mmCIF file of C-alpha atoms and ligand atoms in Angstrom:
data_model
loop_
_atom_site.group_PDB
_atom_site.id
_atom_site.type_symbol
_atom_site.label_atom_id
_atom_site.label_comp_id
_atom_site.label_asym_id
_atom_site.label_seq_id
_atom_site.Cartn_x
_atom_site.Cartn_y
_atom_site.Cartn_z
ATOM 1 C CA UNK J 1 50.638 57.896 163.645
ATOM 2 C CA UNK J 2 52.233 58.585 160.458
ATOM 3 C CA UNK J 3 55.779 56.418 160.028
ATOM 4 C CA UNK J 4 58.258 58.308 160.492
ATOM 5 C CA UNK J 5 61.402 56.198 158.285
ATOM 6 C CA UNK J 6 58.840 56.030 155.489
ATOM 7 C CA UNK J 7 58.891 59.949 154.656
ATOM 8 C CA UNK J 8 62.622 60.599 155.792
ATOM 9 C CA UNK J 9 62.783 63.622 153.765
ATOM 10 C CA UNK J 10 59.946 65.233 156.267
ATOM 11 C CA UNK J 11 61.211 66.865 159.213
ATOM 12 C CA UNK J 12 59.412 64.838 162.479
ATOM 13 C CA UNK J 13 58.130 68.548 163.443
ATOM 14 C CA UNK J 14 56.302 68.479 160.412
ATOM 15 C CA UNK J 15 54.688 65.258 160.805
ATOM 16 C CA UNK J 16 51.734 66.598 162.780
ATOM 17 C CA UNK J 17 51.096 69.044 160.508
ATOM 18 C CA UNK J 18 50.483 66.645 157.620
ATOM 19 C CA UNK J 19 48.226 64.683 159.652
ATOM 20 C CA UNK J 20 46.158 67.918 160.006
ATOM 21 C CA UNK J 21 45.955 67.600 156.025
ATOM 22 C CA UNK J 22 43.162 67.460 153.959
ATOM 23 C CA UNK J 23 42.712 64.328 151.671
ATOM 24 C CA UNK J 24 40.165 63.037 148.831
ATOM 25 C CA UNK J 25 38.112 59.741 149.460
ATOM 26 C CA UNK J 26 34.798 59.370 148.232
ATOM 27 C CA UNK J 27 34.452 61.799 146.105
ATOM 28 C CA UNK J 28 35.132 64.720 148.312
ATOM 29 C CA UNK J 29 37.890 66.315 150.297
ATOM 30 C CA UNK J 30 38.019 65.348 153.586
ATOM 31 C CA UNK J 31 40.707 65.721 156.466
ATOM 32 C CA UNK J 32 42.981 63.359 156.520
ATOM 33 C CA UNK J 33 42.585 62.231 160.109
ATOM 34 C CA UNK J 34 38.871 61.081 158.913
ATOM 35 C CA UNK J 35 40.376 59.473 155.556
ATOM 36 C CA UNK J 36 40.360 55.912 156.961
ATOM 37 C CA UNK J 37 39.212 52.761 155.583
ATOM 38 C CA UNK J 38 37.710 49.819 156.840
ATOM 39 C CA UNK J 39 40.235 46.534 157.868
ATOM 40 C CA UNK J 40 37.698 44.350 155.568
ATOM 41 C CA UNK J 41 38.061 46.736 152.617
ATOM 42 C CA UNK J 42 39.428 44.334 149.215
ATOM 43 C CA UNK J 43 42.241 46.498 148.676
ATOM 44 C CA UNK J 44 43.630 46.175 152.332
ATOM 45 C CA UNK J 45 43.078 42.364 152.338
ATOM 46 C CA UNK J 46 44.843 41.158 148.923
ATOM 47 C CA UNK J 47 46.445 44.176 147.285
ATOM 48 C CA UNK J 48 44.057 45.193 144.930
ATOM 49 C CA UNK J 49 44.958 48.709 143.964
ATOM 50 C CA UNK J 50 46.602 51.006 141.634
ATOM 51 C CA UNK J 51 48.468 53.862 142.737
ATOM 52 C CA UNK J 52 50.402 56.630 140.938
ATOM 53 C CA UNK J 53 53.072 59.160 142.884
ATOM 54 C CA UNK J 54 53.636 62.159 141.869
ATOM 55 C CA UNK J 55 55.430 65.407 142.507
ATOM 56 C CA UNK J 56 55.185 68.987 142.518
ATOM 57 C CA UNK J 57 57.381 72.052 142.287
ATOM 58 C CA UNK J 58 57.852 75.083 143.201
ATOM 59 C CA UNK J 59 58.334 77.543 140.527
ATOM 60 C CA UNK J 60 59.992 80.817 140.629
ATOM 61 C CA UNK J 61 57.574 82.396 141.448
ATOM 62 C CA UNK J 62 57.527 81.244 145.331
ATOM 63 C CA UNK J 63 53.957 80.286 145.626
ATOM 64 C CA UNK J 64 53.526 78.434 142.347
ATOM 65 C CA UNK J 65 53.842 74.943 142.008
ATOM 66 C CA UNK J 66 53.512 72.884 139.215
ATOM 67 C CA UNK J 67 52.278 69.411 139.180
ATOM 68 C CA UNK J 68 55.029 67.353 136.733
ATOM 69 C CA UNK J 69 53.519 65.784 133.714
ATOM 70 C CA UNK J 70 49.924 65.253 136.192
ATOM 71 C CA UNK J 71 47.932 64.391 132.466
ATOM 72 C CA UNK J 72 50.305 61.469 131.704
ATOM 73 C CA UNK J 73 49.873 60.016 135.594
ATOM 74 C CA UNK J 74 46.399 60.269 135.296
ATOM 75 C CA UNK J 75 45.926 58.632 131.810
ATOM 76 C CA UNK J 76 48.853 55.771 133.181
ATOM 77 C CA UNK J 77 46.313 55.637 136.186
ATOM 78 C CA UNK J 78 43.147 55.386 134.191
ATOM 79 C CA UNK J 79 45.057 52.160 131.724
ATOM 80 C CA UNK J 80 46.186 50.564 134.797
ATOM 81 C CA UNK J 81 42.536 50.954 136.163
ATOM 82 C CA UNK J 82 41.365 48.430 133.231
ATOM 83 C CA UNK J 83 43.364 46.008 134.165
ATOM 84 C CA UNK J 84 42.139 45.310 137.755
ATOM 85 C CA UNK J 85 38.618 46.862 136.566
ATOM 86 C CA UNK J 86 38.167 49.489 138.288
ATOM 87 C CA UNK J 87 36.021 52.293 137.152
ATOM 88 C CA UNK J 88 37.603 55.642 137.916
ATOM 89 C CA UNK J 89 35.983 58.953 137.373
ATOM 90 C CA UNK J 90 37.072 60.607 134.118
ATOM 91 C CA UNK J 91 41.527 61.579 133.999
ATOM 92 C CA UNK J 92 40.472 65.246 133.324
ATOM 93 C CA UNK J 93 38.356 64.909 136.851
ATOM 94 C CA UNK J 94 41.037 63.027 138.832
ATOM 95 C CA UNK J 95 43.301 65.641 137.631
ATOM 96 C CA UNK J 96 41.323 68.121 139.065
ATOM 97 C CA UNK J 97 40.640 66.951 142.489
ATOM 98 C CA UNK J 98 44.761 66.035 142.828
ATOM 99 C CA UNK J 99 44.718 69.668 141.936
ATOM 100 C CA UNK J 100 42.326 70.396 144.602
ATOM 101 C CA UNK J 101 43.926 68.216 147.610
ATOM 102 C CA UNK J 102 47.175 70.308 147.082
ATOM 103 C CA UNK J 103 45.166 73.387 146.884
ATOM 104 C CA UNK J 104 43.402 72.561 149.736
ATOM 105 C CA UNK J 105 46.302 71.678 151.607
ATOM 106 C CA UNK J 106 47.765 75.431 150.896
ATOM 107 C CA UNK J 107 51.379 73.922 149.741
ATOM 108 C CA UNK J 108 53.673 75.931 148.098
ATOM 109 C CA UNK J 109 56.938 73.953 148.291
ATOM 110 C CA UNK J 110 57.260 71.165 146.456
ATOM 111 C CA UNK J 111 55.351 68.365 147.232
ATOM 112 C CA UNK J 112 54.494 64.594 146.702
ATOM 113 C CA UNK J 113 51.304 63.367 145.846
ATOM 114 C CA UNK J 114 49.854 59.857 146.207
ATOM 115 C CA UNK J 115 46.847 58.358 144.474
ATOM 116 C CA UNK J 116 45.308 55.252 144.905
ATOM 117 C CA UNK J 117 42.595 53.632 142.903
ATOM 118 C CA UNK J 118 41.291 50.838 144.849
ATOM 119 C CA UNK J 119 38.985 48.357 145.388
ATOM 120 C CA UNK J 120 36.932 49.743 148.221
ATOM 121 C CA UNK J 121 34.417 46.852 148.850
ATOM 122 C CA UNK J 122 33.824 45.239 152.396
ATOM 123 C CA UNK J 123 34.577 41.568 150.762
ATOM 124 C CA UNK J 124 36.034 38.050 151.552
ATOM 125 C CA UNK J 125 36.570 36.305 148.779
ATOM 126 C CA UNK J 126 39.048 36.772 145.551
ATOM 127 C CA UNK J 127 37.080 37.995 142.609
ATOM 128 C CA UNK J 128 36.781 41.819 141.146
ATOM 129 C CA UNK J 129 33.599 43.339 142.790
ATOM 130 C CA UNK J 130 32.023 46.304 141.057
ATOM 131 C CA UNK J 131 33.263 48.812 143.809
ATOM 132 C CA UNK J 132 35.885 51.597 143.498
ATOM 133 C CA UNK J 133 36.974 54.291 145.413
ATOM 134 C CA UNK J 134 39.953 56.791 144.698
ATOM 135 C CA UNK J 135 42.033 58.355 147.490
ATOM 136 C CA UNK J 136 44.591 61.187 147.256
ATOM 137 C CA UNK J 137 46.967 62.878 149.855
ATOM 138 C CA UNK J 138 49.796 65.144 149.183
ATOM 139 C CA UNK J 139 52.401 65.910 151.358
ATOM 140 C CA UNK J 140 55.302 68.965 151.631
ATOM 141 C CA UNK J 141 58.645 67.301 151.055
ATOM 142 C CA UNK J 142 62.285 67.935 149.773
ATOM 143 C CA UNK J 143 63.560 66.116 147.288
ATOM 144 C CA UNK J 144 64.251 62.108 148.580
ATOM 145 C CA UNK J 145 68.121 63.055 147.893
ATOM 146 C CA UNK J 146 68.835 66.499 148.638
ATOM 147 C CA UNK J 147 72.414 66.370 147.875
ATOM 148 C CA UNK J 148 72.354 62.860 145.633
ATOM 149 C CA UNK J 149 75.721 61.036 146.961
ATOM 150 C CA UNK J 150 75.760 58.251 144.218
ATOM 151 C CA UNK J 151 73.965 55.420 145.388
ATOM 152 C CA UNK J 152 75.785 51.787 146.627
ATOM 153 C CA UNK J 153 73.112 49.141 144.763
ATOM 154 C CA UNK J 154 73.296 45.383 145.017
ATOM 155 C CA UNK J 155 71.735 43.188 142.126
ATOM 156 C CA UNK J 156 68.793 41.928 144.369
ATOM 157 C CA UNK J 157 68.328 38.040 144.833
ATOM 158 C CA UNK J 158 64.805 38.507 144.578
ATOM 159 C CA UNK J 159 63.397 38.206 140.798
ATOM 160 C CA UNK J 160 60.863 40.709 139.078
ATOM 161 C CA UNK J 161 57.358 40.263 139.311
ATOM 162 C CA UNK J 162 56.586 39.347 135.665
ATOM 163 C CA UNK J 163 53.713 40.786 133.406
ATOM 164 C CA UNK J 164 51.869 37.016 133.052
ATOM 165 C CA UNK J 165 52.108 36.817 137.318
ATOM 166 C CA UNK J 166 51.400 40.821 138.661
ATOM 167 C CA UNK J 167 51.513 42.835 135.573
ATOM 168 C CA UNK J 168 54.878 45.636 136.974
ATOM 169 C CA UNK J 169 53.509 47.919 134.317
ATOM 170 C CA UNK J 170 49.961 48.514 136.030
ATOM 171 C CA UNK J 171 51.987 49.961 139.357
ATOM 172 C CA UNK J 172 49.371 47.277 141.530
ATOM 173 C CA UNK J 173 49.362 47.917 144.957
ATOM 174 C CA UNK J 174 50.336 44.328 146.154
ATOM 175 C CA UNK J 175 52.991 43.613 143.911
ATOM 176 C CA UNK J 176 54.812 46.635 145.244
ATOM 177 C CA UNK J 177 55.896 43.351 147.722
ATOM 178 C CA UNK J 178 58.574 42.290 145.511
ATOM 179 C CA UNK J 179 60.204 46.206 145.500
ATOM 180 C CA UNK J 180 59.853 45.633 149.467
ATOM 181 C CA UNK J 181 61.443 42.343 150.305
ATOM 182 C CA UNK J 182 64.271 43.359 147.446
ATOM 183 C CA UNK J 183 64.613 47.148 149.319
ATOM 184 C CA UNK J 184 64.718 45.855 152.455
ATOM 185 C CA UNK J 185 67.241 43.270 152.056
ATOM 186 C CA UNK J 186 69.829 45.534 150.434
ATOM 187 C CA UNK J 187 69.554 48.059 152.912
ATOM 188 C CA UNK J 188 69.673 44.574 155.561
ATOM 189 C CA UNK J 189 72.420 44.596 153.626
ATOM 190 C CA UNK J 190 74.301 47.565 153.927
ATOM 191 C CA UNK J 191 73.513 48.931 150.211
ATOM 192 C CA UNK J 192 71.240 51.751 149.349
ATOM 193 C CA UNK J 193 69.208 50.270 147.079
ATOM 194 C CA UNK J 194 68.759 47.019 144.631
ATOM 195 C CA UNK J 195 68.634 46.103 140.917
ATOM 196 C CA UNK J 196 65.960 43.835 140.253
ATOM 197 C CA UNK J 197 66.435 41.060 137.225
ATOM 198 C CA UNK J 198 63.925 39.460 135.546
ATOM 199 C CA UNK J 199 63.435 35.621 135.451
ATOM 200 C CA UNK J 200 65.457 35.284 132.293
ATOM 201 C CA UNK J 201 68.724 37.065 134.015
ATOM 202 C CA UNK J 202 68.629 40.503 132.287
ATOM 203 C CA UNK J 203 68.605 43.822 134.197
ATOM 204 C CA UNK J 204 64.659 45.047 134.832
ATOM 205 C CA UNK J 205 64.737 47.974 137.090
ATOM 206 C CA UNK J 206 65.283 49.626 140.754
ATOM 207 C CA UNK J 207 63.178 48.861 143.694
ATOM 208 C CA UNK J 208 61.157 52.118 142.249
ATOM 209 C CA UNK J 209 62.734 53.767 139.720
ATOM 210 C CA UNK J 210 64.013 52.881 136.267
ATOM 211 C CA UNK J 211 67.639 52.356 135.097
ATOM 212 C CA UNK J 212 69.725 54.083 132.320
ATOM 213 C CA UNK J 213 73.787 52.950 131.618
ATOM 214 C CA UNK J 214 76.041 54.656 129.306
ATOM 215 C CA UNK J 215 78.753 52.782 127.816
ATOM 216 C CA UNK J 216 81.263 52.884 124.645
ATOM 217 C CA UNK J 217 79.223 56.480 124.472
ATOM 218 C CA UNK J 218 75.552 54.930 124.001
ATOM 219 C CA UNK J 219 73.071 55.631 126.719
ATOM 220 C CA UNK J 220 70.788 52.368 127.107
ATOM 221 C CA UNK J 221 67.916 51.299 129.310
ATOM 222 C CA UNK J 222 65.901 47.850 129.845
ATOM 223 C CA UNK J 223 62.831 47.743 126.753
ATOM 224 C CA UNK J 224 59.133 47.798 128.028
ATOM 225 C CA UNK J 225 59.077 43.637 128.167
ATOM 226 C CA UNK J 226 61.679 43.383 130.463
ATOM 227 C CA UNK J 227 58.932 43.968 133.165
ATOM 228 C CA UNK J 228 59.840 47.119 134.457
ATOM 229 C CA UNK J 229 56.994 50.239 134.944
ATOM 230 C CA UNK J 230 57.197 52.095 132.151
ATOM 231 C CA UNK J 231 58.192 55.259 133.787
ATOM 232 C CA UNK J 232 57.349 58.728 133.372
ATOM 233 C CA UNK J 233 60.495 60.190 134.514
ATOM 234 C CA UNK J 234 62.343 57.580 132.405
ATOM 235 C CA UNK J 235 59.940 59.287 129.413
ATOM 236 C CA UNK J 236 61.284 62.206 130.068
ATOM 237 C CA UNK J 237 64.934 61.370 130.140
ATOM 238 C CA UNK J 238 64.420 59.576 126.838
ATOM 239 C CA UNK J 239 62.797 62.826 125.331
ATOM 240 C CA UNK J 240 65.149 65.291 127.172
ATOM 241 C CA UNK J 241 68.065 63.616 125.865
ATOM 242 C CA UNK J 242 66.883 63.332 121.965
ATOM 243 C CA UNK J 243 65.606 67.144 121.926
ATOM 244 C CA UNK J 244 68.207 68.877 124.253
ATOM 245 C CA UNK J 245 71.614 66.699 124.333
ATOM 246 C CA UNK J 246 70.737 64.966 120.500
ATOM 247 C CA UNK J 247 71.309 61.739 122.713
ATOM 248 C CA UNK J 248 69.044 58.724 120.822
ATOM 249 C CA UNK J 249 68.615 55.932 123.937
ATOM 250 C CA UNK J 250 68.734 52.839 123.230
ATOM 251 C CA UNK J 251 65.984 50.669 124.435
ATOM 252 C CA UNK J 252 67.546 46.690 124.534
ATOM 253 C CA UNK J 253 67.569 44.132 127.129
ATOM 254 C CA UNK J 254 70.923 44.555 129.668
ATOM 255 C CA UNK J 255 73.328 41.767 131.242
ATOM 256 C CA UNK J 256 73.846 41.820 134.505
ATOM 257 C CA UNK J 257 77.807 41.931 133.655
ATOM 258 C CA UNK J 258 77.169 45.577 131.686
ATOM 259 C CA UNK J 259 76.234 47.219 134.942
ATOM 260 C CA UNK J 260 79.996 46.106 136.215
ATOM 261 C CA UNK J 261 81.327 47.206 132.553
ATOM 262 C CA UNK J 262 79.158 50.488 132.263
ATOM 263 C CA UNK J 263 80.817 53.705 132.232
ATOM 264 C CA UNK J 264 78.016 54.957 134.126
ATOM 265 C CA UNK J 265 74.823 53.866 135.997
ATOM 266 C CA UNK J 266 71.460 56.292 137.124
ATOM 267 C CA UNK J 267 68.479 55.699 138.173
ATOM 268 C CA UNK J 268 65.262 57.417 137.308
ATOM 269 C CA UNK J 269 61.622 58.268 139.179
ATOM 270 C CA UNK J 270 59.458 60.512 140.672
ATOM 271 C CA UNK J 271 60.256 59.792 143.773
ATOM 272 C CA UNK J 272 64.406 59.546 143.218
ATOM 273 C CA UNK J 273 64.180 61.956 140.564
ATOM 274 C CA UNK J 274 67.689 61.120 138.638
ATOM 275 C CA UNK J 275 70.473 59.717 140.930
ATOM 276 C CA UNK J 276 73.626 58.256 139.673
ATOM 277 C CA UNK J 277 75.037 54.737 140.986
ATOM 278 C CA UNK J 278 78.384 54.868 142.240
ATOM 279 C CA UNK J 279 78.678 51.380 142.478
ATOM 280 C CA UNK J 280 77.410 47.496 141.716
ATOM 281 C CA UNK J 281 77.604 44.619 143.713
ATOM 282 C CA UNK J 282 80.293 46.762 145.385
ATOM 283 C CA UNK J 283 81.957 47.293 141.891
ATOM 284 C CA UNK J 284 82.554 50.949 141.560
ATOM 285 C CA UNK J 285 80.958 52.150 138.342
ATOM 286 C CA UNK J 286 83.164 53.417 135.353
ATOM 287 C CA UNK J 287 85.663 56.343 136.886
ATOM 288 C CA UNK J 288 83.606 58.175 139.166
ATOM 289 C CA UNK J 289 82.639 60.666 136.894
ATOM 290 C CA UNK J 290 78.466 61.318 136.130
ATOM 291 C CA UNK J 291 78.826 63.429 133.886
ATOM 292 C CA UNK J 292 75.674 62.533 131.923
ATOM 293 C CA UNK J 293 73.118 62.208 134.985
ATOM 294 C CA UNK J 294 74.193 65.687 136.552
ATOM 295 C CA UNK J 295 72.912 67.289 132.709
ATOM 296 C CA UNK J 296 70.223 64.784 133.136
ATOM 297 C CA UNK J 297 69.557 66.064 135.988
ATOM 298 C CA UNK J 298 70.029 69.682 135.574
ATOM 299 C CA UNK J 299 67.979 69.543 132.710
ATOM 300 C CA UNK J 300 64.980 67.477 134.626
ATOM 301 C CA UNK J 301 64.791 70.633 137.114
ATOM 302 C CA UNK J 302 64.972 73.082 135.030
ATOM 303 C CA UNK J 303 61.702 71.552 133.458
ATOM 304 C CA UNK J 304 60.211 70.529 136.588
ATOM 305 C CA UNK J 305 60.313 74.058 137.652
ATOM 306 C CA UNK J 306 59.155 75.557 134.742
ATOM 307 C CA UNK J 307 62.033 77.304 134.096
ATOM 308 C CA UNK J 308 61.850 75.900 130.224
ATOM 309 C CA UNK J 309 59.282 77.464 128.597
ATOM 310 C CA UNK J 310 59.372 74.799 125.982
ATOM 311 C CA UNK J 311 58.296 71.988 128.148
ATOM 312 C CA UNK J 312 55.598 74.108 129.277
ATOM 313 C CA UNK J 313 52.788 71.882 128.609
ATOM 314 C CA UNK J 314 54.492 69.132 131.245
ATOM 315 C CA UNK J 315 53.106 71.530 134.046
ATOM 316 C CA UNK J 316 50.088 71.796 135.480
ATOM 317 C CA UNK J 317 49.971 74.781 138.188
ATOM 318 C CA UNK J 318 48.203 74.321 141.174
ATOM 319 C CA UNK J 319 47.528 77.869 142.587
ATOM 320 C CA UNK J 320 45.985 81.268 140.288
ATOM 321 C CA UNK J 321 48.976 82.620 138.767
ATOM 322 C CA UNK J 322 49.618 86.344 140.849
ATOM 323 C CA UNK J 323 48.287 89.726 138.994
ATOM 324 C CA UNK J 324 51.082 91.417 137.737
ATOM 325 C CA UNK J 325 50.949 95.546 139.229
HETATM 326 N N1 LIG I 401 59.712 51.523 138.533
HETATM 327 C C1 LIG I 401 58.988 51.322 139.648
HETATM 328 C C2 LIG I 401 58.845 49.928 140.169
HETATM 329 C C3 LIG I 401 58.378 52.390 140.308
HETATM 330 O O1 LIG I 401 57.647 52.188 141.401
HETATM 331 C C4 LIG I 401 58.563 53.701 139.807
HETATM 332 C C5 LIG I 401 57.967 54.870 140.531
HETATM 333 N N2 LIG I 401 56.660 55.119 140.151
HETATM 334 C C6 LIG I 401 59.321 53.862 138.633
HETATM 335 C C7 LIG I 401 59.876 52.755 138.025
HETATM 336 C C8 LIG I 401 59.496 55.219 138.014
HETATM 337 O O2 LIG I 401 58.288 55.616 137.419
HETATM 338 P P1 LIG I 401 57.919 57.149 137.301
HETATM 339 O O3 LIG I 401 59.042 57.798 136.616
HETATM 340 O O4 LIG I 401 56.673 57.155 136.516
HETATM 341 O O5 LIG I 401 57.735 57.642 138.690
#
């Protein structure tokens, strides 16, 4: 049974249907029905994974769709790989076979894709064995926030994991517990989502997604050692805004108190693409306005869907482009 609250984007009709998917585990595509792993598997008992999600889009053309940026997840996926030593076929071949899953799947609406690069032996005990295994699914699914109402976040209670305890930046399965207890409290909590702060006080990230603030007209977001993951999307922002808006980010560490002061809040990921905060700790942010995160935003899609044919080499399409008659 596939959870229903975990992909609320996906119509419950459709549910079925992506359980009649086809999915990659041991080297091959299998369906996903088969694509099951044993309860003594390492990964299952203490966490010991590394994932990436990613998304497609459609393009204009309504059968294309272009995986977003697919050679940086693979090359985050094969760093991350190193540090829980795990030996992961070559990034040009995991591209390939994500390529291959969505193929395989026939999708041609946008889509999120999950890989997982785990520790796949049978084994008690704590230390790194010598055996991998990589698994990939992809699902159909509209955007997490169709129509993005600014989002109600509460500065969680629950710290950051830091890089000396579970690196953030390798995206390890098991530390994804401390974006779990911090989600599910704020929503406990009546919020939609938390800001996470690291040990010292300063503002890290979202439960999954990075942060950006404007205020006195500079656009800043948390540096790399304030444990957050250092995002794709938020690599994108940071580029979009230099090259298109001739907006330089600053990258320094945040007070808590500048989220209250900011003139504006968003948030940035694959899976929340860019979504503004409307309010704090139930402090509403600056006037309202979000200005900057709808261009943001407008700008992200209009690269995501290849409709920039300077960002170009960002996409990776998934099906044989149609013969022109
Ligand atoms: N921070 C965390 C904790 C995340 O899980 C994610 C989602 N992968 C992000 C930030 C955003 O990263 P990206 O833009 O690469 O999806």
């Amino acid at each position: 049974m596939i959870i229903k609250s975990f992909f609320d984007s996906i119509e419950p009709s459709k549910l079925d249907a992506c359980a009649e998917g086809v999915a990659w585990l041991q080297g091959k595509l299998t369906p996903l029905r088969d694509a099951k792993i044993s309860i003594m598997t390492h990964a299952f008992l203490y966490g010991t994974a590394v994932h990436e999600g990613i998304r497609g889009y459609r393009g204009d053309d309504e059968r294309q769709v272009f995986i977003f940026r697919l050679n940086e997840h693979c090359d985050r996926l094969r760093r991350n790989c190193r540090v829980l030593r795990i030996d992961l076929p070559p990034a040009e071949r995991v591209a390939e076979a994500i390529i291959d899953v969505v193929r395989a799947n026939q999708i041609h609406s946008d889509c999120y894709i999950r890989a997982v690069a785990y520790k796949s032996g049978l084994q008690i005990g704590l230390r790194l064995s010598k055996v991998d295994d990589l698994a990939i699914f992809a699902l159909p699914q509209d955007r997490f926030h169709a129509t993005p109402k600014p989002l109600s976040v509460c500065i969680s209670s629950w710290r950051r994991v830091q890089d000396n305890a579970i690196p953030p930046r390798a995206k390890i399965n098991g530390a994804y517990v401390n974006s779990v207890l911090a989600m599910t409290d704020a929503a406990e909590n009546g919020f939609d989502d938390a800001v996470l702060l690291s040990e010292d006080g300063h503002v890290s990230e979202g439960t999954g997604m990075n942060l950006f603030l404007r205020r006195n007209g500079r656009v800043i977001t948390p540096p790399c050692y304030e444990n957050i993951l250092e995002g794709i999307t938020r690599d994108t922002i940071i580029h979009l805004l230099d090259e298109e808006l001739g907006i330089s980010v600053e990258s320094r560490p945040i007070d808590r108190t500048e989220l209250y002061a900011a003139d504006e809040v968003f948030f940035s990921g694959t899976g929340m693409e860019v979504v503004s905060v409307g309010a704090v700790d139930r402090r509403p942010v600056g006037d309202g306005t979000h200005e900057l995160a709808e261009r943001v935003r407008a700008l992200y899609f209009d690269v995501a869907r290849g409709k920039s044919e300077r960002y170009a080499k960002w996409l990776a399409p998934v099906h044989a482009a149609r013969k022109s008659t």
